[in-house]
Coordinates of C-alpha atoms in Angstrom, one line a residue:
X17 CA -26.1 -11.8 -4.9
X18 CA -23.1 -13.0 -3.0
X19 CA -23.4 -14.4 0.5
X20 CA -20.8 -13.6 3.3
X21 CA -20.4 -16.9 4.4
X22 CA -19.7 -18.6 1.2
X23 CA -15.9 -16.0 1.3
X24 CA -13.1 -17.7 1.9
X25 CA -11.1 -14.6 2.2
X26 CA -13.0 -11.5 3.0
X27 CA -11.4 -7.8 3.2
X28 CA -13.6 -5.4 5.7
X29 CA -13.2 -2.1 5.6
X30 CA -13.7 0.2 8.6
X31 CA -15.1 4.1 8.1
X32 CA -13.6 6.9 10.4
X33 CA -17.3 7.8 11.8
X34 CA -18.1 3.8 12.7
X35 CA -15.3 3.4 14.8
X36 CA -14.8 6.8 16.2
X37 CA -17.6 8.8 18.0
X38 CA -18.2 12.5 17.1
X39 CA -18.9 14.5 19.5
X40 CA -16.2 13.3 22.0
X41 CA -13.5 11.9 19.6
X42 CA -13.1 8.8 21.5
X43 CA -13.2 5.0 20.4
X44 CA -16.7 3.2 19.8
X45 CA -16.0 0.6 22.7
X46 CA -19.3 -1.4 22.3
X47 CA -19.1 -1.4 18.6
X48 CA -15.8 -2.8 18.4
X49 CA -16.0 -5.3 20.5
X50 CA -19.3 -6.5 18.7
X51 CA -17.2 -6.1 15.2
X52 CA -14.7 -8.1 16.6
X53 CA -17.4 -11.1 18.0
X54 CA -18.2 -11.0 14.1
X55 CA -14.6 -11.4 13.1
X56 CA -14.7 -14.4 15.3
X57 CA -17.5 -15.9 14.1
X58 CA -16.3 -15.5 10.4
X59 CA -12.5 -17.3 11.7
X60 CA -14.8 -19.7 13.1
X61 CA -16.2 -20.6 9.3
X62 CA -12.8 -21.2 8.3
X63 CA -12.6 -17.7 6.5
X64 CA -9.4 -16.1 6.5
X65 CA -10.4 -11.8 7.4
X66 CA -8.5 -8.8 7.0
X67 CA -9.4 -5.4 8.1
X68 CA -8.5 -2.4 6.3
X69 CA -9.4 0.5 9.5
X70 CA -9.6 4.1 9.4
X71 CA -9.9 5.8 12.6
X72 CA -5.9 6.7 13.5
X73 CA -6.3 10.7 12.7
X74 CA -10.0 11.0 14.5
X75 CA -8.6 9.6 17.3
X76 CA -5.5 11.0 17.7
X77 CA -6.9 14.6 16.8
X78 CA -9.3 14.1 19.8
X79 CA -6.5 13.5 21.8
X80 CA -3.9 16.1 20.7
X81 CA -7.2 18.4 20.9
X82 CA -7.3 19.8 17.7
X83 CA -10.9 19.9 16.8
X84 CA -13.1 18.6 13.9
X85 CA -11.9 21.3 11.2
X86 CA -9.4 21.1 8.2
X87 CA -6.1 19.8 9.6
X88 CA -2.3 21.1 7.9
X89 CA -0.6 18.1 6.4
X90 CA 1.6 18.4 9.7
X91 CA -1.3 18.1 12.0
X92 CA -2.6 15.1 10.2
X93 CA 0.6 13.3 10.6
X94 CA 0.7 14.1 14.1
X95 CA -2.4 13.0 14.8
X96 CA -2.1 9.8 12.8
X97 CA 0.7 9.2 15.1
X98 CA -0.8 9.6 18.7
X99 CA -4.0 7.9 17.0
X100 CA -2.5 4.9 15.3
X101 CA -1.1 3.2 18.6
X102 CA -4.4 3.8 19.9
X103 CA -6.1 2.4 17.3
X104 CA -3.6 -0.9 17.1
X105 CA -3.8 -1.8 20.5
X106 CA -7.7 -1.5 20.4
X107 CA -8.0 -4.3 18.1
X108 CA -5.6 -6.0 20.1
X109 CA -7.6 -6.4 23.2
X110 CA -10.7 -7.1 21.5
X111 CA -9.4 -9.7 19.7
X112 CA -7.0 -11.8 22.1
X113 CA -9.6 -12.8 24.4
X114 CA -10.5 -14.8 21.5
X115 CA -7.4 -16.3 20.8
X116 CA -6.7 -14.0 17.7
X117 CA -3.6 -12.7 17.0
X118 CA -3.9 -9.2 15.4
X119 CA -1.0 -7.6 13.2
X120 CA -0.7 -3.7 12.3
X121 CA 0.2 -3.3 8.8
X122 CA 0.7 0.0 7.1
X123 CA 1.2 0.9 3.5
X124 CA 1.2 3.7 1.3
X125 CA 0.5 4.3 -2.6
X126 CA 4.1 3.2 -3.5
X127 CA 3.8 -0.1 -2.2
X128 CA 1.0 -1.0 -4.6
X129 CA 2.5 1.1 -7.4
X130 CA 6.2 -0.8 -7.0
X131 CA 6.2 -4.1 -8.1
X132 CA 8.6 -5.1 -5.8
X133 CA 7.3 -4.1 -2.8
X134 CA 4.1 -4.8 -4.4
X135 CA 4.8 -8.3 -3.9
X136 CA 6.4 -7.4 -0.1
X137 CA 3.5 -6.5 0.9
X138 CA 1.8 -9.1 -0.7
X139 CA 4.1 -12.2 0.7
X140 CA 4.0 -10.7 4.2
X141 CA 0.0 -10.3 4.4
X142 CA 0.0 -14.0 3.0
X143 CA 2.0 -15.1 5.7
X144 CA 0.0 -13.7 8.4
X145 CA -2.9 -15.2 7.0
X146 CA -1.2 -18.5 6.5
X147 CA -0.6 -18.1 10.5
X148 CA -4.1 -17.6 11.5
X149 CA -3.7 -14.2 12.3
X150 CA -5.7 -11.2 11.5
X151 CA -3.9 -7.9 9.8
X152 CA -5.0 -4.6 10.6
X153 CA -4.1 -2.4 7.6
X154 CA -4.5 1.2 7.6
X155 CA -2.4 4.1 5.2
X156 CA 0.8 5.3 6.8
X157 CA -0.7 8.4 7.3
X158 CA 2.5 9.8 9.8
X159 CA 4.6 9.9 6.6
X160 CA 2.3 9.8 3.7
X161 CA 2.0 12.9 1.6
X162 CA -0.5 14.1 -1.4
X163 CA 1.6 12.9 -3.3
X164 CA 1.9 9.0 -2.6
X165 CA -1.5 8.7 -0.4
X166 CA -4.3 6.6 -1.6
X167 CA -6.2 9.7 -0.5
X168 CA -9.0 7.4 1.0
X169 CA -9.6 3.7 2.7
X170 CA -12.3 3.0 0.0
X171 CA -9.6 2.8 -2.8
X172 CA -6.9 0.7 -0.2
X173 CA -9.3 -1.7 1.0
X174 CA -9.9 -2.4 -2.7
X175 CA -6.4 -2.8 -3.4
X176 CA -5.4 -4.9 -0.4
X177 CA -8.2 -7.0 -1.7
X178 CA -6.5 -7.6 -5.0
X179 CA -3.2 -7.9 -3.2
X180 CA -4.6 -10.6 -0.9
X181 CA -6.8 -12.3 -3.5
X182 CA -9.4 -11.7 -1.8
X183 CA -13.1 -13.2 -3.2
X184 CA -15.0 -10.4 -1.1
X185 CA -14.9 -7.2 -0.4
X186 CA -17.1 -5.4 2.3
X187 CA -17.2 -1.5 2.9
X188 CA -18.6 -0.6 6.2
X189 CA -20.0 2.9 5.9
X190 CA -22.4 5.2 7.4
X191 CA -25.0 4.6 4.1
X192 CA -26.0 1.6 3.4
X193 CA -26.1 0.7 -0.1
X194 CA -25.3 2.7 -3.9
X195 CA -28.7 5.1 -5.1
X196 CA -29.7 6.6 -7.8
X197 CA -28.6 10.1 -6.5
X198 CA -28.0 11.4 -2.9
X199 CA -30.8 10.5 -0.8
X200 CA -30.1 13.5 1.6
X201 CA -30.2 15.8 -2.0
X202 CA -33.3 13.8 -3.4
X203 CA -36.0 11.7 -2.0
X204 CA -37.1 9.7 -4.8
X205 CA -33.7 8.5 -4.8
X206 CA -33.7 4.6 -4.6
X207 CA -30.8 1.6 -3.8
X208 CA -29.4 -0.8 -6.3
X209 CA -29.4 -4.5 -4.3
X210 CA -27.2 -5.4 -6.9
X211 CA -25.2 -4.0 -9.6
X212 CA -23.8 -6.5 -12.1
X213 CA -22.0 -4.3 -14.2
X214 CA -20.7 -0.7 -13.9
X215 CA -21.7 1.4 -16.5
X216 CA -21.2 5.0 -17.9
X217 CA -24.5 5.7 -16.3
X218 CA -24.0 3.9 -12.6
X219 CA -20.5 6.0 -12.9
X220 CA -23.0 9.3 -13.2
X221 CA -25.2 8.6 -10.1
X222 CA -22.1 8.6 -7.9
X223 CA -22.1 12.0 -5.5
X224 CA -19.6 13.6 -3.3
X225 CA -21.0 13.4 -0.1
X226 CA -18.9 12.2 2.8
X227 CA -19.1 12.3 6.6
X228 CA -17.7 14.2 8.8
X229 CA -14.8 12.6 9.8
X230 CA -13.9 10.5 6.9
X231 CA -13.0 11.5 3.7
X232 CA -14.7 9.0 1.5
X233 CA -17.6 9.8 -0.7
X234 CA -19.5 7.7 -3.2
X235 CA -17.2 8.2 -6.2
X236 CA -14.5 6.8 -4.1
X237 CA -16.8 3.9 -3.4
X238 CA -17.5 3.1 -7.0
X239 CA -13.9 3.8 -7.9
X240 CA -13.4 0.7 -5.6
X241 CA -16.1 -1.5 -6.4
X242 CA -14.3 -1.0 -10.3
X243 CA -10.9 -2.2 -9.1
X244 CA -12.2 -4.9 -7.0
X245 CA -14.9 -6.6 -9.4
X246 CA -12.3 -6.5 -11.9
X247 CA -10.2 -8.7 -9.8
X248 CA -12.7 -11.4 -9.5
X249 CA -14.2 -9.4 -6.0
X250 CA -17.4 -9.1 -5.1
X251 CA -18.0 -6.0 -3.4
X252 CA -20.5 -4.8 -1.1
X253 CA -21.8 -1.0 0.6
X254 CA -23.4 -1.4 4.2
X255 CA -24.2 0.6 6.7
X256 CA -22.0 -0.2 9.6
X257 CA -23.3 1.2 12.8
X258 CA -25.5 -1.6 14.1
X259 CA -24.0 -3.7 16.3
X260 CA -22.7 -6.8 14.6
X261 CA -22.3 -5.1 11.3
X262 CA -21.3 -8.5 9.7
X263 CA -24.1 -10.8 11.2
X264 CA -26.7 -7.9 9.7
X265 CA -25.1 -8.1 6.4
X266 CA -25.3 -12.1 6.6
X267 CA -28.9 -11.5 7.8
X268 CA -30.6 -9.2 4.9
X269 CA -29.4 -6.1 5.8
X270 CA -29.8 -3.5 3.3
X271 CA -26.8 -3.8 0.7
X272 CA -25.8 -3.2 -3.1
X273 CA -23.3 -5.8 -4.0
X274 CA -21.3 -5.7 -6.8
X275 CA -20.9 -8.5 -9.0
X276 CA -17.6 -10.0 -10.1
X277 CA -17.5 -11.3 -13.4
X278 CA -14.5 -13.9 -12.7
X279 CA -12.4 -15.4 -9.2
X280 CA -9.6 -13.8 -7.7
X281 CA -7.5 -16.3 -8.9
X282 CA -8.1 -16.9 -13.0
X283 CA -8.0 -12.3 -12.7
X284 CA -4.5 -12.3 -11.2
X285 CA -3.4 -14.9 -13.8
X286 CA -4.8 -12.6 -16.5
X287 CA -3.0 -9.9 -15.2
X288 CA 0.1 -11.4 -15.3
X289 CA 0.0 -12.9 -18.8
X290 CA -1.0 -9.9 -19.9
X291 CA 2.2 -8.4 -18.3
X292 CA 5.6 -7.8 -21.0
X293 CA 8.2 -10.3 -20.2
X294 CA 11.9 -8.8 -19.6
X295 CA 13.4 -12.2 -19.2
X296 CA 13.4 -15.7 -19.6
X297 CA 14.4 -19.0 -17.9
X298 CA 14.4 -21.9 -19.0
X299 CA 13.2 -25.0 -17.6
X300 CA 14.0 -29.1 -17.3
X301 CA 11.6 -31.5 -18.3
X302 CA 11.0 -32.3 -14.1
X303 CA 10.1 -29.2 -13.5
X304 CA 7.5 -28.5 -16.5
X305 CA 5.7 -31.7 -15.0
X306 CA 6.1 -29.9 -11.7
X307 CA 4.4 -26.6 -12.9
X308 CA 2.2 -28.4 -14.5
X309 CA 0.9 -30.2 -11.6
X310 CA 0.2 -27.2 -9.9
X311 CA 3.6 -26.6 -8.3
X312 CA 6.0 -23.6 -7.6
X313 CA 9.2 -23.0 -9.6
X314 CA 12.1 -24.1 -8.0
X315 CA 16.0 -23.3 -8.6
X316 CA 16.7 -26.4 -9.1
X317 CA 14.8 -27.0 -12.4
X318 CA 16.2 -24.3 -13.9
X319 CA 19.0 -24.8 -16.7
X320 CA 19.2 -21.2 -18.1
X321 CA 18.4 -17.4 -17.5
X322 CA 17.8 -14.8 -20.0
X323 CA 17.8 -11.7 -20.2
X324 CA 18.2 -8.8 -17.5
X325 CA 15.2 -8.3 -15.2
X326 CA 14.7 -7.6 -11.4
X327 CA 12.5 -8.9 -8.6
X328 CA 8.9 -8.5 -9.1
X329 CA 9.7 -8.6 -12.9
X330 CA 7.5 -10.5 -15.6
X331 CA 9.7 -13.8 -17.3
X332 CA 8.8 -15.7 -19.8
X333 CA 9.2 -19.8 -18.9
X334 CA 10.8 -22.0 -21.3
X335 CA 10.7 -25.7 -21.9
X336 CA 13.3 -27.8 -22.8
X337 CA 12.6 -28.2 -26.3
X338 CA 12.4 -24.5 -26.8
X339 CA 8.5 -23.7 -26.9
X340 CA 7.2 -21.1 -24.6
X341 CA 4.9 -22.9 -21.4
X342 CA 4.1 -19.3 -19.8
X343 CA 5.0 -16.4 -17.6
X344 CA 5.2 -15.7 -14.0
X345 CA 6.5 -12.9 -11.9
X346 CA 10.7 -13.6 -10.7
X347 CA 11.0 -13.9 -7.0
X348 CA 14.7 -13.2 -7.7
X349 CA 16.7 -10.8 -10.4
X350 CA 18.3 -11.9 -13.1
X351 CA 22.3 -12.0 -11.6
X352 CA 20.8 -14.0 -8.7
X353 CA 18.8 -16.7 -10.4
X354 CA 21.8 -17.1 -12.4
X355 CA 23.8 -17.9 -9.1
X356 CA 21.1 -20.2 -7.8
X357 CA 20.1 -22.0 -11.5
X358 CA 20.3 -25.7 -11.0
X359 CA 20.6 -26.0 -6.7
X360 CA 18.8 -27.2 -4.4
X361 CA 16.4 -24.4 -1.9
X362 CA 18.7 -25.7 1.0
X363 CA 21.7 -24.0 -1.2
X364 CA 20.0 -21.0 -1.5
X365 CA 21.4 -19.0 1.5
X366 CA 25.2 -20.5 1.1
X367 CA 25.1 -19.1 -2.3
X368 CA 23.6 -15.5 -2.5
X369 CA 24.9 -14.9 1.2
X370 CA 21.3 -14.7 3.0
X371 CA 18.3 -16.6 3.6
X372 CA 15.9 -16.4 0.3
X373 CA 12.4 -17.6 -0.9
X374 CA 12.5 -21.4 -1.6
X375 CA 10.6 -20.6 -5.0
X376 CA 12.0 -18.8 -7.7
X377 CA 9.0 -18.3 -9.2
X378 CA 5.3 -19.2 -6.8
X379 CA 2.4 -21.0 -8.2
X380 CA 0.2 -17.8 -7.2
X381 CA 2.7 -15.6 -8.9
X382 CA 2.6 -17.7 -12.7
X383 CA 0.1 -18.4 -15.5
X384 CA 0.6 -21.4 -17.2

């Protein structure tokens, strides 16, 4: 079973009915404040935290009074509108007093299904965390349709996770673990603590049921707990409406964690060597000692480019004697890396005409 405090980068998911009350459609003051003196105390560890936080449509439907029922598309936006501000500046103030700086970030399903803004989004979050700061991540549900919505914070908090490299994952929710079957449906139904492996018949347990105000259900749950264990992320199901949700987790509270089989890191190099290269580039006998050290790709070791491919694109790196070292994902296209082949970082800007990524090619972005 995983332990909380041995993360070093841990994604927390936030359910609609944890944060938001029911009956009044207004924010759970007390609990937030008491999730955020958890986020502290996991910053204090030395973990970096992101939160992945539903609660932008509850509250802004509270506020635009338009009930608990089924909302039009148009309603929803509306409401994540009024809601989202609300919801962004209430992590805010729970967290400054701290000394945490809180960033809102919202996505949608293109910006994991686009490689190149796959890796926007991926850069920026990397950033913030590099700077100490915490993001607050949540759908962009003011211009998100059916058709590009993730449909659910279950299956985003999973993929920020990936995105982020993440080495746990934690779904707040209002149950508090994976059963056998519905305990509300059946009461002989029992909790897994841990589930090492998803199978056909785990896949079969999985119900429906959701709350009230979020849209989650169990499938969805499971549906993340498959994409993040197979990034090298543990997951785990809790239920979140204690007061310091994290510090019960850390304490024994009831849980079913799902084990990953690998680490963040060797699972996003298997990814990308799995990936088809559309290019090449090939490299100078400094800079295969540099990769191979550890190092980033820089312009400057480069003595050829390959092929047509564009940002975000799988390449295949090249020694100088001709022999294949690896692949990695181009931080610029083709046309570009041709311009910049051979110069210095410092050149970059004075040759493309703007400010670019030192790197051609980042160590976190290459499989050697």
């Amino acid at each position: 079973m995983a332990a909380l405090t041995q993360a070093k980068r841990v994604v927390i998911k936030i359910g609609s009915a944890l944060l938001v009350d029911r009956s009044t459609g207004s924010l759970r003051s007390d609990w937030l404040t008491s999730l955020a003196q958890d986020v502290v105390w996991l910053k204090g560890l030395g973990m970096d935290v992101v939160l992945v936080s539903s609660g932008s449509i509850a509250l802004g439907r509270g506020v635009l009074g338009l009930g608990l029922g089924t909302l039009a598309l148009e309603q929803s936006q509306a409401a994540a509108a009024v809601g989202q501000i609300r919801l962004a500046r209430a992590y805010e103030e729970v967290l400054a007093p701290h000394g945490i700086t809180t960033a809102q970030v919202l996505v949608t399903l293109e910006d994991s299904a686009n490689r190149r803004r796959y890796l926007n989004s991926r850069a920026t979050l990397e950033t913030l965390l590099g700077l100490g700061a915490v993001p607050i991540v949540n759908e962009n549900d003011t211009v998100a349709t059916d058709e590009i919505r993730f449909g659910d914070n279950d299956r985003l908090a999973a993929q920020i996770a990936v995105t982020v490299g993440a080495d746990q994952l934690i779904l707040l929710s209002d149950v508090d673990g994976f059963y056998t079957a519905n305990p509300a449906d059946d009461p002989s139904a029992t909790r897994f603590d841990v589930i090492d492996r998803i199978t056909p018949q785990i896949e079969a347990m999985a119900g429906d049921a959701g709350s009230g105000l979020s849209k989650g259900g169990m499938k969805t749950k499971l549906m993340a707990a498959k994409t993040a264990v197979s990034a090298g992320c543990a997951m785990a199901i809790t239920e979140g409406s204690a007061l310091r949700p994290l510090t019960a987790l850390d304490q024994g509270a009831n849980a079913t964690w799902f084990t990953a089989q690998t680490d963040p890191q060797a699972a996003r190099k298997s990814w990308i060597a799995a990936m088809k290269p559309l290019g090449a580039v090939t490299l100078d006998g400094g800079a295969v000692a540099a990769l191979q050290r550890g190092k980033s790709l820089l312009p400057a070791g480069i003595t050829d480019v390959i092929g047509h491919f564009e940002r975000g694109d799988a390449v295949s790196l090249v020694g100088p004697d001709g022999a294949g070292i690896g692949s990695g994902l181009a931080r610029y296209s083709a046309a570009e890396a041709r311009l910049i082949q051979g110069h210095q970082s410092a050149e970059i800007e004075a040759l493309l005409g703007y400010p670019g990524r030192a790197a051609l090619i980042h160590r976190d972005d290459m499989a050697l």
